[in-house]
PDB file of C-alpha atoms and ligand atoms in Angstrom:
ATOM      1  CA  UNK A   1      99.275  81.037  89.442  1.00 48.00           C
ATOM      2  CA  UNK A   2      96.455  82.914  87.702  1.00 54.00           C
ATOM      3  CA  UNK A   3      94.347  82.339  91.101  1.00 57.00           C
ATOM      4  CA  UNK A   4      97.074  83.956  92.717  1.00 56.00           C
ATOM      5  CA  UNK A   5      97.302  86.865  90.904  1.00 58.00           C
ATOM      6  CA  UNK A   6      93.487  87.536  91.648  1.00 57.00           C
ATOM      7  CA  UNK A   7      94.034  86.582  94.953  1.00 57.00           C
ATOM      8  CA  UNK A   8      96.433  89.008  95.631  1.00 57.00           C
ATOM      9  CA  UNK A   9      95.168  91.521  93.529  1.00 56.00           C
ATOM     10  CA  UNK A  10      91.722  91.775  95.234  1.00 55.00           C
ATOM     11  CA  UNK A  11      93.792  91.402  98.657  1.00 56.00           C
ATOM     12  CA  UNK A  12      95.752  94.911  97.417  1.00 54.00           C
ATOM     13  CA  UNK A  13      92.689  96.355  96.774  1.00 50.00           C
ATOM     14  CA  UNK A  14      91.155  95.740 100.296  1.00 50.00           C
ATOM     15  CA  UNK A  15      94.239  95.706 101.973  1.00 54.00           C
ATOM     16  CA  UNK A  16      94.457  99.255 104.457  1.00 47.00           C
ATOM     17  CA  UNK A  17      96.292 102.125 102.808  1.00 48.00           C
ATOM     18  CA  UNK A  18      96.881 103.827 106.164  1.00 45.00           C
ATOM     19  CA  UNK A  19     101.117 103.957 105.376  1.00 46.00           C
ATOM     20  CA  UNK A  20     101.841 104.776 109.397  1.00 44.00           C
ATOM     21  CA  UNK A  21     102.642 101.157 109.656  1.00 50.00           C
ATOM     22  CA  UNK A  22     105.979 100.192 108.730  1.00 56.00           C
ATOM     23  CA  UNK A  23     105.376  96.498 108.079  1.00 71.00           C
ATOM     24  CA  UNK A  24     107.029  94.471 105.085  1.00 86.00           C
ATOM     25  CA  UNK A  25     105.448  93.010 102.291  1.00 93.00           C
ATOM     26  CA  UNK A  26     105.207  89.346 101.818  1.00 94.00           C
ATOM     27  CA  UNK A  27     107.944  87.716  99.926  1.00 95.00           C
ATOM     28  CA  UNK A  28     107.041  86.432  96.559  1.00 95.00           C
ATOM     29  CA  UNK A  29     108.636  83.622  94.710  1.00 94.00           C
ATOM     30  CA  UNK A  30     109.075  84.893  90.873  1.00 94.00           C
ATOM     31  CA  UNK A  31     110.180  80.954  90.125  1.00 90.00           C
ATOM     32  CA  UNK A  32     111.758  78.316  92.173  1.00 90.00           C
ATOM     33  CA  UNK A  33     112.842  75.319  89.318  1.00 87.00           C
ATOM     34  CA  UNK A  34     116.363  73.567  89.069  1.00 83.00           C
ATOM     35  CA  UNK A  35     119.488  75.890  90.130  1.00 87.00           C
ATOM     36  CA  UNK A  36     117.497  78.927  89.844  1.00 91.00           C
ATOM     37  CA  UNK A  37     115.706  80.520  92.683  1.00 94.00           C
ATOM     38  CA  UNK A  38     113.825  84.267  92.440  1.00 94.00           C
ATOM     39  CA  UNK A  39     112.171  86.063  94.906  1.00 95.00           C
ATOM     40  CA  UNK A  40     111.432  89.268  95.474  1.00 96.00           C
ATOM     41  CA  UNK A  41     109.620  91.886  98.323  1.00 96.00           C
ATOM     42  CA  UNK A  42     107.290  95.141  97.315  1.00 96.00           C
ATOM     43  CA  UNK A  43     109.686  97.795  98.604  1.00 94.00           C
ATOM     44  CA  UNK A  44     106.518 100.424  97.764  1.00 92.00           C
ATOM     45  CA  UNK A  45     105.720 101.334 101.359  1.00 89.00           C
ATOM     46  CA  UNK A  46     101.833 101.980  99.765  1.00 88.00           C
ATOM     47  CA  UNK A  47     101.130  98.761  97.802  1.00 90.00           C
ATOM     48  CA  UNK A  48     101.799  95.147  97.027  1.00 93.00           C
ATOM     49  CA  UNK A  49     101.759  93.893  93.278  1.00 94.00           C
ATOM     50  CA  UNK A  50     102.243  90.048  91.996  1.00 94.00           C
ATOM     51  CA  UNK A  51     104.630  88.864  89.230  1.00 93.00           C
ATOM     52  CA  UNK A  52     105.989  85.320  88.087  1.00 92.00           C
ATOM     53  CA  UNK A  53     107.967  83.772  85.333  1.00 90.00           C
ATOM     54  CA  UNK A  54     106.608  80.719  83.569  1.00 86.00           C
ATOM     55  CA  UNK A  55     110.034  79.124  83.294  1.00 81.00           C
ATOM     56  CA  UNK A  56     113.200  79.901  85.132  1.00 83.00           C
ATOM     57  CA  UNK A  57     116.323  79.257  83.661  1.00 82.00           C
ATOM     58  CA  UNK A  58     119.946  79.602  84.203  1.00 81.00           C
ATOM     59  CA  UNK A  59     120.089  80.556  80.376  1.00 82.00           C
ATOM     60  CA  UNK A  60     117.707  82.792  79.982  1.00 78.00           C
ATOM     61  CA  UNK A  61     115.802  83.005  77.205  1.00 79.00           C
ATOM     62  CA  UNK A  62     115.280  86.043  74.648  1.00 80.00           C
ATOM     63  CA  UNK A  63     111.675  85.311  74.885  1.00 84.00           C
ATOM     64  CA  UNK A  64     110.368  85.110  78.474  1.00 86.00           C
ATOM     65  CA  UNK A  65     106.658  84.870  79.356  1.00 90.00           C
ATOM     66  CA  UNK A  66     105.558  86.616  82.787  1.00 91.00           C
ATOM     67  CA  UNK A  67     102.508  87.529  84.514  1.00 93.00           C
ATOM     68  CA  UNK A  68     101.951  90.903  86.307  1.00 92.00           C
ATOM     69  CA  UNK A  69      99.156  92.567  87.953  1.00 94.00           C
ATOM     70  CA  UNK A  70      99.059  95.312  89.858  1.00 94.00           C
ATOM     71  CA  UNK A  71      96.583  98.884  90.656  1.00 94.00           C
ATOM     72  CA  UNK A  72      98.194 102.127  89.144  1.00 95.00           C
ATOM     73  CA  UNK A  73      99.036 104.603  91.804  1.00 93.00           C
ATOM     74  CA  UNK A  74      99.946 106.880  88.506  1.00 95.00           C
ATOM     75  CA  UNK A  75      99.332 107.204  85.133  1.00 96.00           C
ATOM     76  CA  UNK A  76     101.220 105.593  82.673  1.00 96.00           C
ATOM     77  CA  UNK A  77     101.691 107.376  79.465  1.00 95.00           C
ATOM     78  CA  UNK A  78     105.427 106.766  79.427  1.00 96.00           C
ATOM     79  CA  UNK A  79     106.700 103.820  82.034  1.00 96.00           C
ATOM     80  CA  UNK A  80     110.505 102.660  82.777  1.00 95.00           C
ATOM     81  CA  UNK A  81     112.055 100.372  84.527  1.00 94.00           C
ATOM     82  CA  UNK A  82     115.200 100.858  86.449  1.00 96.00           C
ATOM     83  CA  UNK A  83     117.203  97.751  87.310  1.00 94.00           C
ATOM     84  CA  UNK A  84     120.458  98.054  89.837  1.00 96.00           C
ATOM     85  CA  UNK A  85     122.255  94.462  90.485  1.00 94.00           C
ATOM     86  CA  UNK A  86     124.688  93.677  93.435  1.00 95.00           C
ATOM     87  CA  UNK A  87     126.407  90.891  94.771  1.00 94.00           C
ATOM     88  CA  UNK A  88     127.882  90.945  98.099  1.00 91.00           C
ATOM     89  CA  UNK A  89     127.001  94.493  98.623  1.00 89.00           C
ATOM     90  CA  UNK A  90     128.823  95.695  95.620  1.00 95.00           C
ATOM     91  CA  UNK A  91     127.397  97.662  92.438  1.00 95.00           C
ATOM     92  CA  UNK A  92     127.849  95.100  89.846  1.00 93.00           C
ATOM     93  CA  UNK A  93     124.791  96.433  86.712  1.00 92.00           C
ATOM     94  CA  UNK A  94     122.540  99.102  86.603  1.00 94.00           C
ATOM     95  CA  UNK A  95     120.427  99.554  83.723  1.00 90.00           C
ATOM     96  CA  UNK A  96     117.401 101.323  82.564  1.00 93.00           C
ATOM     97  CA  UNK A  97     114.759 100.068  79.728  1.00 90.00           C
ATOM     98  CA  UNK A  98     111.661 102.116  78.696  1.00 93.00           C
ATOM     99  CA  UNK A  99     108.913  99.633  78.490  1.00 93.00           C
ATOM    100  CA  UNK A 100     105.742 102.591  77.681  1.00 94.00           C
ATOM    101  CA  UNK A 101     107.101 105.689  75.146  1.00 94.00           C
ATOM    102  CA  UNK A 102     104.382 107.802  74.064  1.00 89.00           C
ATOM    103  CA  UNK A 103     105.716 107.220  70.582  1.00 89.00           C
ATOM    104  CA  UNK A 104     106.512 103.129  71.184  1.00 84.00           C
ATOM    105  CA  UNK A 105     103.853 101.837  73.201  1.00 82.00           C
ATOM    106  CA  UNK A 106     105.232  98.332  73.894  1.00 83.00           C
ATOM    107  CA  UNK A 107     102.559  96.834  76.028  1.00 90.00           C
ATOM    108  CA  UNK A 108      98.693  97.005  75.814  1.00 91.00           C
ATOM    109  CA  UNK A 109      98.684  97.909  79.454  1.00 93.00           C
ATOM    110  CA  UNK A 110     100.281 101.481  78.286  1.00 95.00           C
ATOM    111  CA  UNK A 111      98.568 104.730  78.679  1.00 95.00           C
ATOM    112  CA  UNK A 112      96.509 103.296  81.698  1.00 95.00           C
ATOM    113  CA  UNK A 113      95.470 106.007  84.407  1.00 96.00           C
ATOM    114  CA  UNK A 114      95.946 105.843  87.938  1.00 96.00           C
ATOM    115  CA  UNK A 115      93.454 103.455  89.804  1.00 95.00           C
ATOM    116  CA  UNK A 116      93.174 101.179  87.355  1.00 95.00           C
ATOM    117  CA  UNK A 117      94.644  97.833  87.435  1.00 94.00           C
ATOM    118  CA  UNK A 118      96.594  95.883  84.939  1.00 93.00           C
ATOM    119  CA  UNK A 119      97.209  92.413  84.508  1.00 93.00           C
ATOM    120  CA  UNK A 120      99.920  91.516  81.813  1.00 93.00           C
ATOM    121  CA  UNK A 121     100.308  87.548  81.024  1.00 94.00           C
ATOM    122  CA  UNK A 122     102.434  87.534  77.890  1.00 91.00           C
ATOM    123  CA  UNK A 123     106.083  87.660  77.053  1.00 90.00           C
ATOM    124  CA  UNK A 124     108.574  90.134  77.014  1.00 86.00           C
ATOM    125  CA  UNK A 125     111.335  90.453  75.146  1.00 81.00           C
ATOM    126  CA  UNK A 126     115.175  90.779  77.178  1.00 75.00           C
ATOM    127  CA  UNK A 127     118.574  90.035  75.813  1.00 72.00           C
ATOM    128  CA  UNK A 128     119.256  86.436  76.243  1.00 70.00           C
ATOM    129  CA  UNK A 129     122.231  86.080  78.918  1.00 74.00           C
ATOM    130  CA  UNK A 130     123.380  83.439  81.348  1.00 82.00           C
ATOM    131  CA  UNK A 131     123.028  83.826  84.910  1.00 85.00           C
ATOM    132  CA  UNK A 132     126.755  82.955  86.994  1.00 87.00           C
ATOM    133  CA  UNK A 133     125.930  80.796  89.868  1.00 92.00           C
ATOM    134  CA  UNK A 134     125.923  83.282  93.067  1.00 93.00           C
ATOM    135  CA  UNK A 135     123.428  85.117  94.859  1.00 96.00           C
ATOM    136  CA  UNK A 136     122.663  88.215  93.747  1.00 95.00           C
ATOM    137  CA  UNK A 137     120.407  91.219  95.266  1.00 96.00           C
ATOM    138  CA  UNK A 138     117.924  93.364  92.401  1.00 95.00           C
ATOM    139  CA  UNK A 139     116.329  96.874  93.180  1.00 96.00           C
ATOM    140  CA  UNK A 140     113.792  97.276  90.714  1.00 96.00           C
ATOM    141  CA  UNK A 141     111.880 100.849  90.059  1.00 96.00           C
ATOM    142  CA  UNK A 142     109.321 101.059  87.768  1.00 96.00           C
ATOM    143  CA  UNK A 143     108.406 104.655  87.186  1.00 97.00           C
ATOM    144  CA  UNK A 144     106.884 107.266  84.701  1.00 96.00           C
ATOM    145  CA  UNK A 145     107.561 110.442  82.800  1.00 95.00           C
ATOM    146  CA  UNK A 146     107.477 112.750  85.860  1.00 96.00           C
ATOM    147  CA  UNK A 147     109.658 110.300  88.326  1.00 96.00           C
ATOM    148  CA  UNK A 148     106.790 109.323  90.204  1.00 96.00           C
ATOM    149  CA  UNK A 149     107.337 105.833  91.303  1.00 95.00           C
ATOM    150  CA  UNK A 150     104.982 103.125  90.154  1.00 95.00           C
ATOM    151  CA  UNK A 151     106.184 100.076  91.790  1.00 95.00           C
ATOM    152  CA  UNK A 152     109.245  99.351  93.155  1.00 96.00           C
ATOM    153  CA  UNK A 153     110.400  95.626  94.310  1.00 96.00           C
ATOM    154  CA  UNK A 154     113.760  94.278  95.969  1.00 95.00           C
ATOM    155  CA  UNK A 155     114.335  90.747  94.519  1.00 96.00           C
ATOM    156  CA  UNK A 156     117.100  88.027  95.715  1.00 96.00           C
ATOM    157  CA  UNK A 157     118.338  85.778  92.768  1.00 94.00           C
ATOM    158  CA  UNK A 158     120.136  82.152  93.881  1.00 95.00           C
ATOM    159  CA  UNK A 159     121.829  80.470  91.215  1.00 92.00           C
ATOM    160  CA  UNK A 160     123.989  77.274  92.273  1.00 89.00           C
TER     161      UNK A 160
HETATM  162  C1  NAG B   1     114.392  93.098 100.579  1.00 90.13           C
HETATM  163  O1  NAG B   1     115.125  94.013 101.391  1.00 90.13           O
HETATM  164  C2  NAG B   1     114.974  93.759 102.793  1.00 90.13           C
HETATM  165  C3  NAG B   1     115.666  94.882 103.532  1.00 90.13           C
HETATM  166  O2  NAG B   1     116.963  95.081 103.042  1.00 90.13           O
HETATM  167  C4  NAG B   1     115.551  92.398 103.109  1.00 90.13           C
HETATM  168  O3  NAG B   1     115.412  92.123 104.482  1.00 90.13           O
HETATM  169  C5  NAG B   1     114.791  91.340 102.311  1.00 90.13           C
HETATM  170  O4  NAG B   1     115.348  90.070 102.518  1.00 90.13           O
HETATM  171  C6  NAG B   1     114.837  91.660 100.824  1.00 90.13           C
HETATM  172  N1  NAG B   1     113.931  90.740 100.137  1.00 90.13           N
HETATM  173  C7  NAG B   1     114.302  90.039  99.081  1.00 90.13           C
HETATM  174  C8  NAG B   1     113.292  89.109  98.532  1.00 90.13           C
HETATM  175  O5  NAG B   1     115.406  90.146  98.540  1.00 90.13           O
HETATM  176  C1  NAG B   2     103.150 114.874  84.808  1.00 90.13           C
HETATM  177  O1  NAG B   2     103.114 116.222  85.301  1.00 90.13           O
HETATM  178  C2  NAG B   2     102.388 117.113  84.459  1.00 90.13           C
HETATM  179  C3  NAG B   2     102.535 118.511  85.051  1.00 90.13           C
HETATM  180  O2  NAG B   2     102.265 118.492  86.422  1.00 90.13           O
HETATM  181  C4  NAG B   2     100.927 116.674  84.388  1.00 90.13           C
HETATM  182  O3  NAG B   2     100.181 117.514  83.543  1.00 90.13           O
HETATM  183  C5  NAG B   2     100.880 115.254  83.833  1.00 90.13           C
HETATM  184  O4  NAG B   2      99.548 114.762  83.838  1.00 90.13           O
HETATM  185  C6  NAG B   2     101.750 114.328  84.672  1.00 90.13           C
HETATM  186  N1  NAG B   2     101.784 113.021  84.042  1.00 90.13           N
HETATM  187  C7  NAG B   2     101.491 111.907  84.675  1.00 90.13           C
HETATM  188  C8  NAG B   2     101.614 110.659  83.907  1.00 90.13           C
HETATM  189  O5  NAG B   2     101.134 111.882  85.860  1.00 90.13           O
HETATM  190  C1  NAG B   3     124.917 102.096  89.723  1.00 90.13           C
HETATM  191  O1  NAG B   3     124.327 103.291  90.213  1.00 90.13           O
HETATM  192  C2  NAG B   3     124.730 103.621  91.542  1.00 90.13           C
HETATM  193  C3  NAG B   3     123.912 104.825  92.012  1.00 90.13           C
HETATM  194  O2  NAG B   3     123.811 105.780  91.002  1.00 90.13           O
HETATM  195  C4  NAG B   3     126.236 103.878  91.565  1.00 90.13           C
HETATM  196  O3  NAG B   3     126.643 104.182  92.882  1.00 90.13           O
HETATM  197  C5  NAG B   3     126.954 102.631  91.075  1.00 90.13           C
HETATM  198  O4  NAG B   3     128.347 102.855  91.016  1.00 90.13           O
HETATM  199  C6  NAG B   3     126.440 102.211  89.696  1.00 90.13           C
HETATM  200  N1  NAG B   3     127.039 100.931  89.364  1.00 90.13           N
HETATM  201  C7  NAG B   3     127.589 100.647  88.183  1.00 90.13           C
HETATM  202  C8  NAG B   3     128.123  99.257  88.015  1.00 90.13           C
HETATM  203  O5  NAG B   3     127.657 101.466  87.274  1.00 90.13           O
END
């Protein structure tokens, strides 16, 4: 997994920035183990980033530990994450967690200026829930202080 973080890191970095094309990013798998399946598409017409989850669970754990790497389009003094769930085309969760505060700088990675690129293998904290079996769609934002959009991902989630 680590080699395909680089991988697709150094591929981001070479890949053309030239946005007239309208082509969709690759779809990533997040985890594929058991009943659980997560994947997810770069819905940031300008870049490409990699994330995975070392274990995938239908009860999901308080403690999960991820990898993520990606190149900052912005700075990141203060970073949040916005988080809107729906199954079958309906509004089911939205949510919004601040991961970098200026005050409550969760993550090393915070602060970081645009054009740099972070890598993040560690764990993250999240409120320990079960996932109902289903299929569910994710629209995930990441973004900082001024609304500037820092990534942004579309994810499917299959639990049976
Ligand atoms: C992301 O959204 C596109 C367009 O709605 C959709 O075709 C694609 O399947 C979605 N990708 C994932 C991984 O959910
Ligand atoms: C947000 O906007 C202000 C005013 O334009 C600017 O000074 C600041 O650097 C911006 N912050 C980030 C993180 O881009
Ligand atoms: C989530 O936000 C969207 C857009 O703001 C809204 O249309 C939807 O009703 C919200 N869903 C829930 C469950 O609050």
């Amino acid at each position: 997994m680590e080699g395909f973080m680089v991988a697709l890191l150094i591929w981001t970095l070479i890949s053309p920035t030239s946005s007239s094309n309208s082509k969709a990013w690759p779809t990533h798998t997040v985890c594929r183990e058991g009943n659980l399946e997560v994947f997810y598409q770069s819905c940031d017409p300008l870049q490409d980033f990699g994330f995975s989850a070392d274990q995938c669970s239908k009860h999901l754990k308080p403690k999960l530990n991820i990898r993520f790497g990606m190149i900052l389009r912005e700075d990141i003094k203060e970073l949040f994450l916005d988080i809107a769930l729906f199954t079958k085309g309906s509004s089911i969760l939205n949510f919004s967690y601040p991961i970098c505060e200026e005050d409550l700088p969760k993550f090393s990675f915070c602060g970081r200026r645009k054009g740099e690129q972070i890598y993040y293998a560690g764990p993250i904290n999240n409120p320990g829930f079960e996932i109902f079996e289903g299929e569910y769609q994710v629209l995930l934002e990441l973004y900082n202080e001024n609304r500037s959009t820092v990534a942004c991902a579309n994810a499917t989630i299959i639990c049976s």
